[in-house]
CSV table of N, CA, C and O in Angstrom, one decimal:
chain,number,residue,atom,x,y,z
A,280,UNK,N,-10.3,15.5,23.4
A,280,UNK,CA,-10.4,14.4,24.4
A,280,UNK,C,-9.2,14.4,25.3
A,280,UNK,O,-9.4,14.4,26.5
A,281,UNK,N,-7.5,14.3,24.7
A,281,UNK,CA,-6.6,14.3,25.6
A,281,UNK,C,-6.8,15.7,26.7
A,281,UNK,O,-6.4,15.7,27.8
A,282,UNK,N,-7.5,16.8,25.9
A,282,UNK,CA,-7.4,18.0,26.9
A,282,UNK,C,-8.0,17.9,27.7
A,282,UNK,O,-7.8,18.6,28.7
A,283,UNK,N,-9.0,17.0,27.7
A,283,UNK,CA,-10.2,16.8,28.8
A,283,UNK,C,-9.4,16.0,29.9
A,283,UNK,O,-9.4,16.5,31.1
A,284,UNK,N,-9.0,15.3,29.8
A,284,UNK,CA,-8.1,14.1,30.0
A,284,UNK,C,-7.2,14.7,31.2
A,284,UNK,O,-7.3,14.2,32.3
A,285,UNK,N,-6.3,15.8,30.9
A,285,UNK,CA,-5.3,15.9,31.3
A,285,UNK,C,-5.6,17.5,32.1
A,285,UNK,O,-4.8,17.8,33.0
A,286,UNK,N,-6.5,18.4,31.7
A,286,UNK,CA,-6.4,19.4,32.5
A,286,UNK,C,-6.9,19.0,34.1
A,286,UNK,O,-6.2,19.6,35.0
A,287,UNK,N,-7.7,18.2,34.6
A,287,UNK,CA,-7.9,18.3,35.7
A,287,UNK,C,-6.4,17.3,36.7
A,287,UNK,O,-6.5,16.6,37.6
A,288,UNK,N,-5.2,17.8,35.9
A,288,UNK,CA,-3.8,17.8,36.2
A,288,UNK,C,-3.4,19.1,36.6
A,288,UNK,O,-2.5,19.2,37.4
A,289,UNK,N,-4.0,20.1,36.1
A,289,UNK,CA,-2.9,21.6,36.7
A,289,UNK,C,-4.2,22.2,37.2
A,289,UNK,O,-5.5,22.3,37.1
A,290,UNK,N,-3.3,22.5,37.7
A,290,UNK,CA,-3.7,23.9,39.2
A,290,UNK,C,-4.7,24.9,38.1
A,290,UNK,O,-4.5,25.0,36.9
A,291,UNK,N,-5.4,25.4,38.7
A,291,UNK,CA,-6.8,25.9,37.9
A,291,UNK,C,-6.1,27.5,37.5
A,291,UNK,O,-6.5,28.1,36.5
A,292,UNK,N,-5.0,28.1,38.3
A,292,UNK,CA,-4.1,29.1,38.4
A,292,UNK,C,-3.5,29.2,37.1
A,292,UNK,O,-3.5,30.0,36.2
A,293,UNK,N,-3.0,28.0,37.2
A,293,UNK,CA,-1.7,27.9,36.1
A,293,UNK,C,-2.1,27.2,34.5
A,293,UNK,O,-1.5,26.8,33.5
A,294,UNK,N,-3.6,27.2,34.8
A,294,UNK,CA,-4.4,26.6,33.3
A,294,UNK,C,-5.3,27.5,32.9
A,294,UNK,O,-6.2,27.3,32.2
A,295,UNK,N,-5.1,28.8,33.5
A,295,UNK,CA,-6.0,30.0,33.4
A,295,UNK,C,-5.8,30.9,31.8
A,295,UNK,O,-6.6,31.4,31.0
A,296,UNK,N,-4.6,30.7,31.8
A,296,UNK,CA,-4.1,31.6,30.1
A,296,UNK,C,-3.4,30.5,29.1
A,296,UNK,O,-2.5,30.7,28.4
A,297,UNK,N,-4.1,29.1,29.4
A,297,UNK,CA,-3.2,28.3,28.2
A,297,UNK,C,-4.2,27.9,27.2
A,297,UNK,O,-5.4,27.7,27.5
A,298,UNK,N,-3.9,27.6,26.0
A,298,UNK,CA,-5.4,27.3,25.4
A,298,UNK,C,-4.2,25.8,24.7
A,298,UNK,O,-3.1,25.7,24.3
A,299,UNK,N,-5.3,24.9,25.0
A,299,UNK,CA,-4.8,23.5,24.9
A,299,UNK,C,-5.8,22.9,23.9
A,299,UNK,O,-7.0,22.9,24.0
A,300,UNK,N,-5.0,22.2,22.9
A,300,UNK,CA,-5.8,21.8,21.7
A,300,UNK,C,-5.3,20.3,20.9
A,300,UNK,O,-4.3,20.0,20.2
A,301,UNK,N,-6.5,19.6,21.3
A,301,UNK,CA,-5.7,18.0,20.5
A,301,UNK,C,-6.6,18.1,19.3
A,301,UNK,O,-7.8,18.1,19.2
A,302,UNK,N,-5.6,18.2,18.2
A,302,UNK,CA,-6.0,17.6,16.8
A,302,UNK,C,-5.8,16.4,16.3
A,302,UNK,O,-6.3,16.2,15.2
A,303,UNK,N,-5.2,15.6,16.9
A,303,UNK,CA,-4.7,14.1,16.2
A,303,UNK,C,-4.4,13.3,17.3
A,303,UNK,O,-3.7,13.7,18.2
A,304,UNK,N,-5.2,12.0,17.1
A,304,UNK,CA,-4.5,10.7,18.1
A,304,UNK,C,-4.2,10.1,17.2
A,304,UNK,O,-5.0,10.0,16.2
A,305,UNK,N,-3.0,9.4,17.3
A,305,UNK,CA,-2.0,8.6,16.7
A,305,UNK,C,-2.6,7.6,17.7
A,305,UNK,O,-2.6,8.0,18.8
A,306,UNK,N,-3.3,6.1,17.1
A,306,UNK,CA,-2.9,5.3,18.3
A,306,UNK,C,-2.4,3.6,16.9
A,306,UNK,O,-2.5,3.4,15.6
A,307,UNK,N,-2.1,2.9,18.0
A,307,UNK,CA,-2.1,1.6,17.4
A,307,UNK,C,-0.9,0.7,18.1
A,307,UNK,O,-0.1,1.3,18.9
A,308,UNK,N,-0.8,-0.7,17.8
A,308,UNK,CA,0.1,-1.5,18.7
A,308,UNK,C,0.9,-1.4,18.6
A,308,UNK,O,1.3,-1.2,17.5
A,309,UNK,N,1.9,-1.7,19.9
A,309,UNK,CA,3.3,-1.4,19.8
A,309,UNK,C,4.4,-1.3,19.2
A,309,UNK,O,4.7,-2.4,19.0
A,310,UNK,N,5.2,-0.6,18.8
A,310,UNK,CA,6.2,-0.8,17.7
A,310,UNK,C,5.4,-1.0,16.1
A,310,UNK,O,5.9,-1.7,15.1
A,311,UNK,N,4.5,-0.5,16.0
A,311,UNK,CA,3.9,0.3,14.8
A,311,UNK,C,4.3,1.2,14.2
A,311,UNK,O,3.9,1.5,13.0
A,312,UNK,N,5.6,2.1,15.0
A,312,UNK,CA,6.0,2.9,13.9
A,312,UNK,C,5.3,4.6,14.1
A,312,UNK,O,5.4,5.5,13.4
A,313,UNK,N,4.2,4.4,15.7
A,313,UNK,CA,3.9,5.8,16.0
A,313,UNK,C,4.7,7.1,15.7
A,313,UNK,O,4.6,8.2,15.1
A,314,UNK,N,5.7,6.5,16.6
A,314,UNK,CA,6.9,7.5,17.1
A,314,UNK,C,7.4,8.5,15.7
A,314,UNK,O,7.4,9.7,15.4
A,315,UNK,N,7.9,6.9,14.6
A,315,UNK,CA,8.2,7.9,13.2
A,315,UNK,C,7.4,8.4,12.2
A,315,UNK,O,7.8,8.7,11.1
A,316,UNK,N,5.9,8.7,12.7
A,316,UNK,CA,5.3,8.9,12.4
A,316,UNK,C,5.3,10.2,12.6
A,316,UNK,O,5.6,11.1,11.8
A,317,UNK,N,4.9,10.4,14.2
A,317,UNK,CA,4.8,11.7,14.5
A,317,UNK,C,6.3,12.6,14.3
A,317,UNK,O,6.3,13.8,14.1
A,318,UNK,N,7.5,11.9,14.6
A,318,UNK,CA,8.3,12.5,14.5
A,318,UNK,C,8.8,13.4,12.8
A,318,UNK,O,9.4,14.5,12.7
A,319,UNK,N,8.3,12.5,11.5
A,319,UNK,CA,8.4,12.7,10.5
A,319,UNK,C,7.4,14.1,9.8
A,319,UNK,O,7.8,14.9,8.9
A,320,UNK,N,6.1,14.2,10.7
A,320,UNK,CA,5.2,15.1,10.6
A,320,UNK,C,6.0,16.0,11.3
A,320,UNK,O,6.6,16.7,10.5
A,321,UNK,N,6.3,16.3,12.3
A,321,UNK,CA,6.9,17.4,12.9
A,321,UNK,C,8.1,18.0,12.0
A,321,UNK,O,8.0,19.2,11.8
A,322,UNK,N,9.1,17.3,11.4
A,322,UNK,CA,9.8,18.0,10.5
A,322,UNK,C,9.2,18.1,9.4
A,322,UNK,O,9.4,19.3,9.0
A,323,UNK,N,8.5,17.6,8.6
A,323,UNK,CA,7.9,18.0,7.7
A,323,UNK,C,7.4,19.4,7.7
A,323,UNK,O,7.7,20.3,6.9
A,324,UNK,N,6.2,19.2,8.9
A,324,UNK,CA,6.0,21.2,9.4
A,324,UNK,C,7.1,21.9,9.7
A,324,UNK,O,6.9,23.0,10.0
A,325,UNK,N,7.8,21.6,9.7
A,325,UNK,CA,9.1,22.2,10.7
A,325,UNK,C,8.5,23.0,11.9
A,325,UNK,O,8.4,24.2,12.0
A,326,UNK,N,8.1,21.8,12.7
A,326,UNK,CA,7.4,21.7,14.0
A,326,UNK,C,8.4,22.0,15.3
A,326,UNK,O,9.2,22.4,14.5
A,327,UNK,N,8.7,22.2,16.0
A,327,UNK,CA,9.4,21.6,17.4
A,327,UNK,C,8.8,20.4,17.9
A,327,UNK,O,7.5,20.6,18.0
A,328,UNK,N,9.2,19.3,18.2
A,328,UNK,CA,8.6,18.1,18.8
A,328,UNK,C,8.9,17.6,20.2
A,328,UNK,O,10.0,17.2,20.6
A,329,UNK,N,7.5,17.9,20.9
A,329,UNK,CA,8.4,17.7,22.4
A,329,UNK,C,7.4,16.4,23.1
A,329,UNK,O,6.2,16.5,23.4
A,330,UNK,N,8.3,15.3,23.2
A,330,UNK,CA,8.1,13.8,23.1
A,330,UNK,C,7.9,13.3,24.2
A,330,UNK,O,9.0,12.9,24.6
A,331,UNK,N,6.8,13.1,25.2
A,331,UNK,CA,6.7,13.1,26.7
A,331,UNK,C,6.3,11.6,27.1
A,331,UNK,O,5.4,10.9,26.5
A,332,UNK,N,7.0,11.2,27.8
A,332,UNK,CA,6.7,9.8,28.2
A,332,UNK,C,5.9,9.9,29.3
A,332,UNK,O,6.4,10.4,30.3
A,333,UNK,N,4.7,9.4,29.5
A,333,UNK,CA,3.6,9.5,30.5
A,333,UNK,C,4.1,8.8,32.1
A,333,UNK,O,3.7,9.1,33.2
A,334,UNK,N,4.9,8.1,31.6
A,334,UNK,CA,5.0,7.3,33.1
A,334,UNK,C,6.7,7.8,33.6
A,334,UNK,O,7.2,7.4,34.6
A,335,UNK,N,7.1,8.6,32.8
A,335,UNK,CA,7.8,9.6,33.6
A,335,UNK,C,7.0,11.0,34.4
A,335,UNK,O,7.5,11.4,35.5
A,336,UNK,N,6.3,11.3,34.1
A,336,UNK,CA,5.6,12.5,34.1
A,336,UNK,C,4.6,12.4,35.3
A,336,UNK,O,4.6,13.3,36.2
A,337,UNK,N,3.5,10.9,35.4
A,337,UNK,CA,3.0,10.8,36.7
A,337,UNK,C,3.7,10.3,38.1
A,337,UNK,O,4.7,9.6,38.0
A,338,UNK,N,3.3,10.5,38.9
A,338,UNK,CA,4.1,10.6,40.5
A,338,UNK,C,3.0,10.2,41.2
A,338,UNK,O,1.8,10.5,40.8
A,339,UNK,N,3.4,9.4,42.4
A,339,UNK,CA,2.4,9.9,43.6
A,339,UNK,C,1.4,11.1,43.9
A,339,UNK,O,0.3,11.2,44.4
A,340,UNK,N,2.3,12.0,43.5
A,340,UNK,CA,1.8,13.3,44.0
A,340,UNK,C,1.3,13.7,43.1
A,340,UNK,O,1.6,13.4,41.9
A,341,UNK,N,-0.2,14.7,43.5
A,341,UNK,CA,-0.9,15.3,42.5
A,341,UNK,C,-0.1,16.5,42.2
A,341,UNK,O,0.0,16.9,41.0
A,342,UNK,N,0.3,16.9,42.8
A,342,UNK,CA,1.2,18.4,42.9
A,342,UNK,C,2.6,18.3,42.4
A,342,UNK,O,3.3,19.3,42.3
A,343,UNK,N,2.9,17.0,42.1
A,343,UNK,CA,4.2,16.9,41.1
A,343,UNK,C,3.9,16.9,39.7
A,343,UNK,O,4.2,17.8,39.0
A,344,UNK,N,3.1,15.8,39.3
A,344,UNK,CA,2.3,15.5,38.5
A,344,UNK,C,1.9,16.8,37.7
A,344,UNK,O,2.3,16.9,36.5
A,345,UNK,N,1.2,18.0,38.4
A,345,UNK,CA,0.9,18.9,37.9
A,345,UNK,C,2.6,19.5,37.5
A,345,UNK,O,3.0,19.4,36.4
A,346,UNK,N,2.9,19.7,38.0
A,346,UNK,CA,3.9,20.8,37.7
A,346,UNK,C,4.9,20.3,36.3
A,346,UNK,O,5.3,21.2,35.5
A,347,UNK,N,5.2,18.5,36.3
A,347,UNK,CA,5.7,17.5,35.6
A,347,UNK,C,4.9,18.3,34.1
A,347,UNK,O,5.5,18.5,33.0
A,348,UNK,N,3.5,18.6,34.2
A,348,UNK,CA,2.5,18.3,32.8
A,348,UNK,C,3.0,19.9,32.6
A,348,UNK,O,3.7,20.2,31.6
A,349,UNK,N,2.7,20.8,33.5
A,349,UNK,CA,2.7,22.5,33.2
A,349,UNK,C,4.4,22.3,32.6
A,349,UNK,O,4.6,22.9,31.6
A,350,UNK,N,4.9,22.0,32.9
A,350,UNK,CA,7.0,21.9,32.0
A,350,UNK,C,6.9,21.4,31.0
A,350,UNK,O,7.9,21.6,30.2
A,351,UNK,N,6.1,20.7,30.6
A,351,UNK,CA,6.0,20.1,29.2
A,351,UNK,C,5.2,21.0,28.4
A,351,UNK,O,5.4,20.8,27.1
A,352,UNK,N,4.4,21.9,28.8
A,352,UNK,CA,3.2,22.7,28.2
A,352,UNK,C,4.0,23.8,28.3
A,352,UNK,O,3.6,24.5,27.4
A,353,UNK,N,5.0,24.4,28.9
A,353,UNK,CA,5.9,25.6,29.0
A,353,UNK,C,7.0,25.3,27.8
A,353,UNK,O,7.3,26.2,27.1
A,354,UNK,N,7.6,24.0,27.6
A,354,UNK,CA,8.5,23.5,26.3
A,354,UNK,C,7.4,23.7,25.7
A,354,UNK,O,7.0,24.9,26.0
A,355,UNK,N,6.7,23.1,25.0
A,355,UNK,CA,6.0,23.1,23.7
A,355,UNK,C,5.6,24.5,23.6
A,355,UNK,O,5.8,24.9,22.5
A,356,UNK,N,4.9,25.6,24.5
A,356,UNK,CA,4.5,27.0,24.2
A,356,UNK,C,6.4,28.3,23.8
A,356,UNK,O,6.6,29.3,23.0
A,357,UNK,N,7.3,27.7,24.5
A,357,UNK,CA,8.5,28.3,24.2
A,357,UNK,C,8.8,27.7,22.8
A,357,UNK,O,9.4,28.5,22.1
A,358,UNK,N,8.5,26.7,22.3
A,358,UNK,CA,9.3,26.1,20.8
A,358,UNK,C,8.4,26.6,20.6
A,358,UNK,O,8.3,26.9,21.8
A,359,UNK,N,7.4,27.1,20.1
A,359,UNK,CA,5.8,27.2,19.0
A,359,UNK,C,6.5,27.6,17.8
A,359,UNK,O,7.3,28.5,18.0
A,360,UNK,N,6.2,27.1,16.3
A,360,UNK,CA,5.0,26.1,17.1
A,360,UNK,C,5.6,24.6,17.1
A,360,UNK,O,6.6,24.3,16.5
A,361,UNK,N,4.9,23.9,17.9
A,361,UNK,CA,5.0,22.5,18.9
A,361,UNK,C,4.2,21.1,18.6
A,361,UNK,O,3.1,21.4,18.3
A,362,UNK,N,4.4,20.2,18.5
A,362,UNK,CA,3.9,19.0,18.3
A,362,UNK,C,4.2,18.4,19.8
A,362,UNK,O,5.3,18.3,20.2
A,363,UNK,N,3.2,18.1,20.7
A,363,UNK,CA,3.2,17.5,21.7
A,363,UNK,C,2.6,16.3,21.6
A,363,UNK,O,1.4,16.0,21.7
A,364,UNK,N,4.0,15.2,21.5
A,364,UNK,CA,3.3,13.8,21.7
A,364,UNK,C,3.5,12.5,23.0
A,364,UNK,O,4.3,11.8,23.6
A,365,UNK,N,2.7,12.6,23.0
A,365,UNK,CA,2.3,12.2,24.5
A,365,UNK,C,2.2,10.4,24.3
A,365,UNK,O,1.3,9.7,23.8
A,366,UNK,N,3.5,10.0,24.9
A,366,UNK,CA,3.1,8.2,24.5
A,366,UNK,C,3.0,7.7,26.0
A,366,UNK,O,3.0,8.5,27.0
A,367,UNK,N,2.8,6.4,25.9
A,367,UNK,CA,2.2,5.4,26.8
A,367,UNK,C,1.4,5.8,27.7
A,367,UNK,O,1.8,5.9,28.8
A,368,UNK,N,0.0,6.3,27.1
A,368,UNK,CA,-0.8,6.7,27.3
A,368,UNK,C,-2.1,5.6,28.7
A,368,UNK,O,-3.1,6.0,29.2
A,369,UNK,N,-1.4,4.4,28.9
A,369,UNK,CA,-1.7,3.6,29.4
A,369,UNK,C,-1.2,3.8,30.2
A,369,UNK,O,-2.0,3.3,31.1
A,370,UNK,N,0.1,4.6,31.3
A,370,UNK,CA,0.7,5.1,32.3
A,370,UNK,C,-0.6,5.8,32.9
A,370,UNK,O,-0.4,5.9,34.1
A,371,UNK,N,-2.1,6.6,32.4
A,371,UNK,CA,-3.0,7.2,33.2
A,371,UNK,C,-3.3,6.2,33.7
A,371,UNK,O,-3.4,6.4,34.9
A,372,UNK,N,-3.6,4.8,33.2
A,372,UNK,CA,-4.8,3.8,33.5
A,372,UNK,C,-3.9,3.3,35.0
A,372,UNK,O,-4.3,3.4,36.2
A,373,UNK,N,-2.9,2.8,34.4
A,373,UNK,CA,-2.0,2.5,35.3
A,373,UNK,C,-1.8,2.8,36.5
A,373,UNK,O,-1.9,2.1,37.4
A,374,UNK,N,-1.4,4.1,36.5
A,374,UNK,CA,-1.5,5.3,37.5
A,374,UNK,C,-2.9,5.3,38.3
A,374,UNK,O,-3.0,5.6,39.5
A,375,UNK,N,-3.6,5.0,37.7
A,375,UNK,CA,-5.4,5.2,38.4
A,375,UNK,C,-5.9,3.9,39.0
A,375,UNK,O,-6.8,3.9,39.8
A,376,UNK,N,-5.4,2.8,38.7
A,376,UNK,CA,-5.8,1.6,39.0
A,376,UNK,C,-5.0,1.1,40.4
A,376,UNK,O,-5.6,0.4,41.2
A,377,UNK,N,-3.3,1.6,40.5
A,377,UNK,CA,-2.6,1.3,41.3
A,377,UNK,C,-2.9,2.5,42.6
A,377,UNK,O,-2.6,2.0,43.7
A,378,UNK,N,-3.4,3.9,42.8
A,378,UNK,CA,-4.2,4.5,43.3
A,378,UNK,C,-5.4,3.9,44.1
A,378,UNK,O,-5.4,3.6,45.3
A,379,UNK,N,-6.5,3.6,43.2
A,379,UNK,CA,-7.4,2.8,43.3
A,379,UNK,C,-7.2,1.4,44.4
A,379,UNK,O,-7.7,1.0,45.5
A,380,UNK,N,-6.0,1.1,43.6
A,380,UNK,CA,-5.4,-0.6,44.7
A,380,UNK,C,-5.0,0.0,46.5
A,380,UNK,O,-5.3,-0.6,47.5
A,381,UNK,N,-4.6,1.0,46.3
A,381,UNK,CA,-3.9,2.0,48.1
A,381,UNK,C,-5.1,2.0,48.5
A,381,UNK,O,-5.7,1.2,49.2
A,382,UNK,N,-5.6,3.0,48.0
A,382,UNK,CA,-7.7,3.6,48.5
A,382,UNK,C,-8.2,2.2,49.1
A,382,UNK,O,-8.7,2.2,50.2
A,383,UNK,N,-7.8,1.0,48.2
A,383,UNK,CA,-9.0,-0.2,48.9
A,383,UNK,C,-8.0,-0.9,49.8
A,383,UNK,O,-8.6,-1.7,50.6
A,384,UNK,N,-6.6,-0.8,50.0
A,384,UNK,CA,-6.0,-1.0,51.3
A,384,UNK,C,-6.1,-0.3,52.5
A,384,UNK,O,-6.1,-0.9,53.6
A,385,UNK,N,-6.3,0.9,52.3
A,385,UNK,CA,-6.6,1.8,53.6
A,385,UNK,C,-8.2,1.6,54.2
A,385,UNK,O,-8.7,1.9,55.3
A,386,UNK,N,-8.6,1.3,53.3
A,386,UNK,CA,-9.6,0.7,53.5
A,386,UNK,C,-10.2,-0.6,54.2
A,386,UNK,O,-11.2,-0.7,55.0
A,387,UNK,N,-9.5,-1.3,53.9
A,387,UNK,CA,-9.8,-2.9,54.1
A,387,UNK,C,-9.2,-3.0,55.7
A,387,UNK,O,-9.2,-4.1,56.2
């Protein structure tokens, strides 16, 4: 589901040789204790854990955005193997609704 999510973020080029795979959503309310969660599983595997904050990562730009997601998918494929956890996952909604808000100004 996150793969579905997030590929139509990179350049069709640069998502040509990556194989992208979500096994686990961690979710639940805030300060639950995600973080030591996932952070605890990653050493336990002796994982590399590469911890991406969403609302750093989206921009204006689709073409930042993309490039922001492909650096994070370039760390996690250089550490392999990788635990890639992806928080505030509410930064897409976010991101899409204040978009959404411009579109109906240029509009109006």
């Amino acid at each position: 589901m996150l793969t579905r999510l997030f590929l139509p973020f990179l350049h069709p080029k640069a998502r040509s040789g990556l194989k992208l795979s979500c096994r686990v959503l961690v979710t639940g309310s805030r300060r639950s204790l995600k973080q030591v969660l996932v952070s605890s599983v990653a050493r336990h595997l002796g994982m590399h854990l590469v911890d991406v904050n969403l609302f750093n990562v989206l921009t204006p730009s689709e073409r930042q955005t993309a490039k922001n997601l492909i650096s994070c998918i370039r760390e996690a494929v250089k550490c392999k193997p990788a635990i890639i956890h992806l928080r505030r996952l509410n930064a897409v909604t976010d991101h899409a609704q204040a978009h959404q808000q411009q579109e109906s100004q240029l509009l109006a």
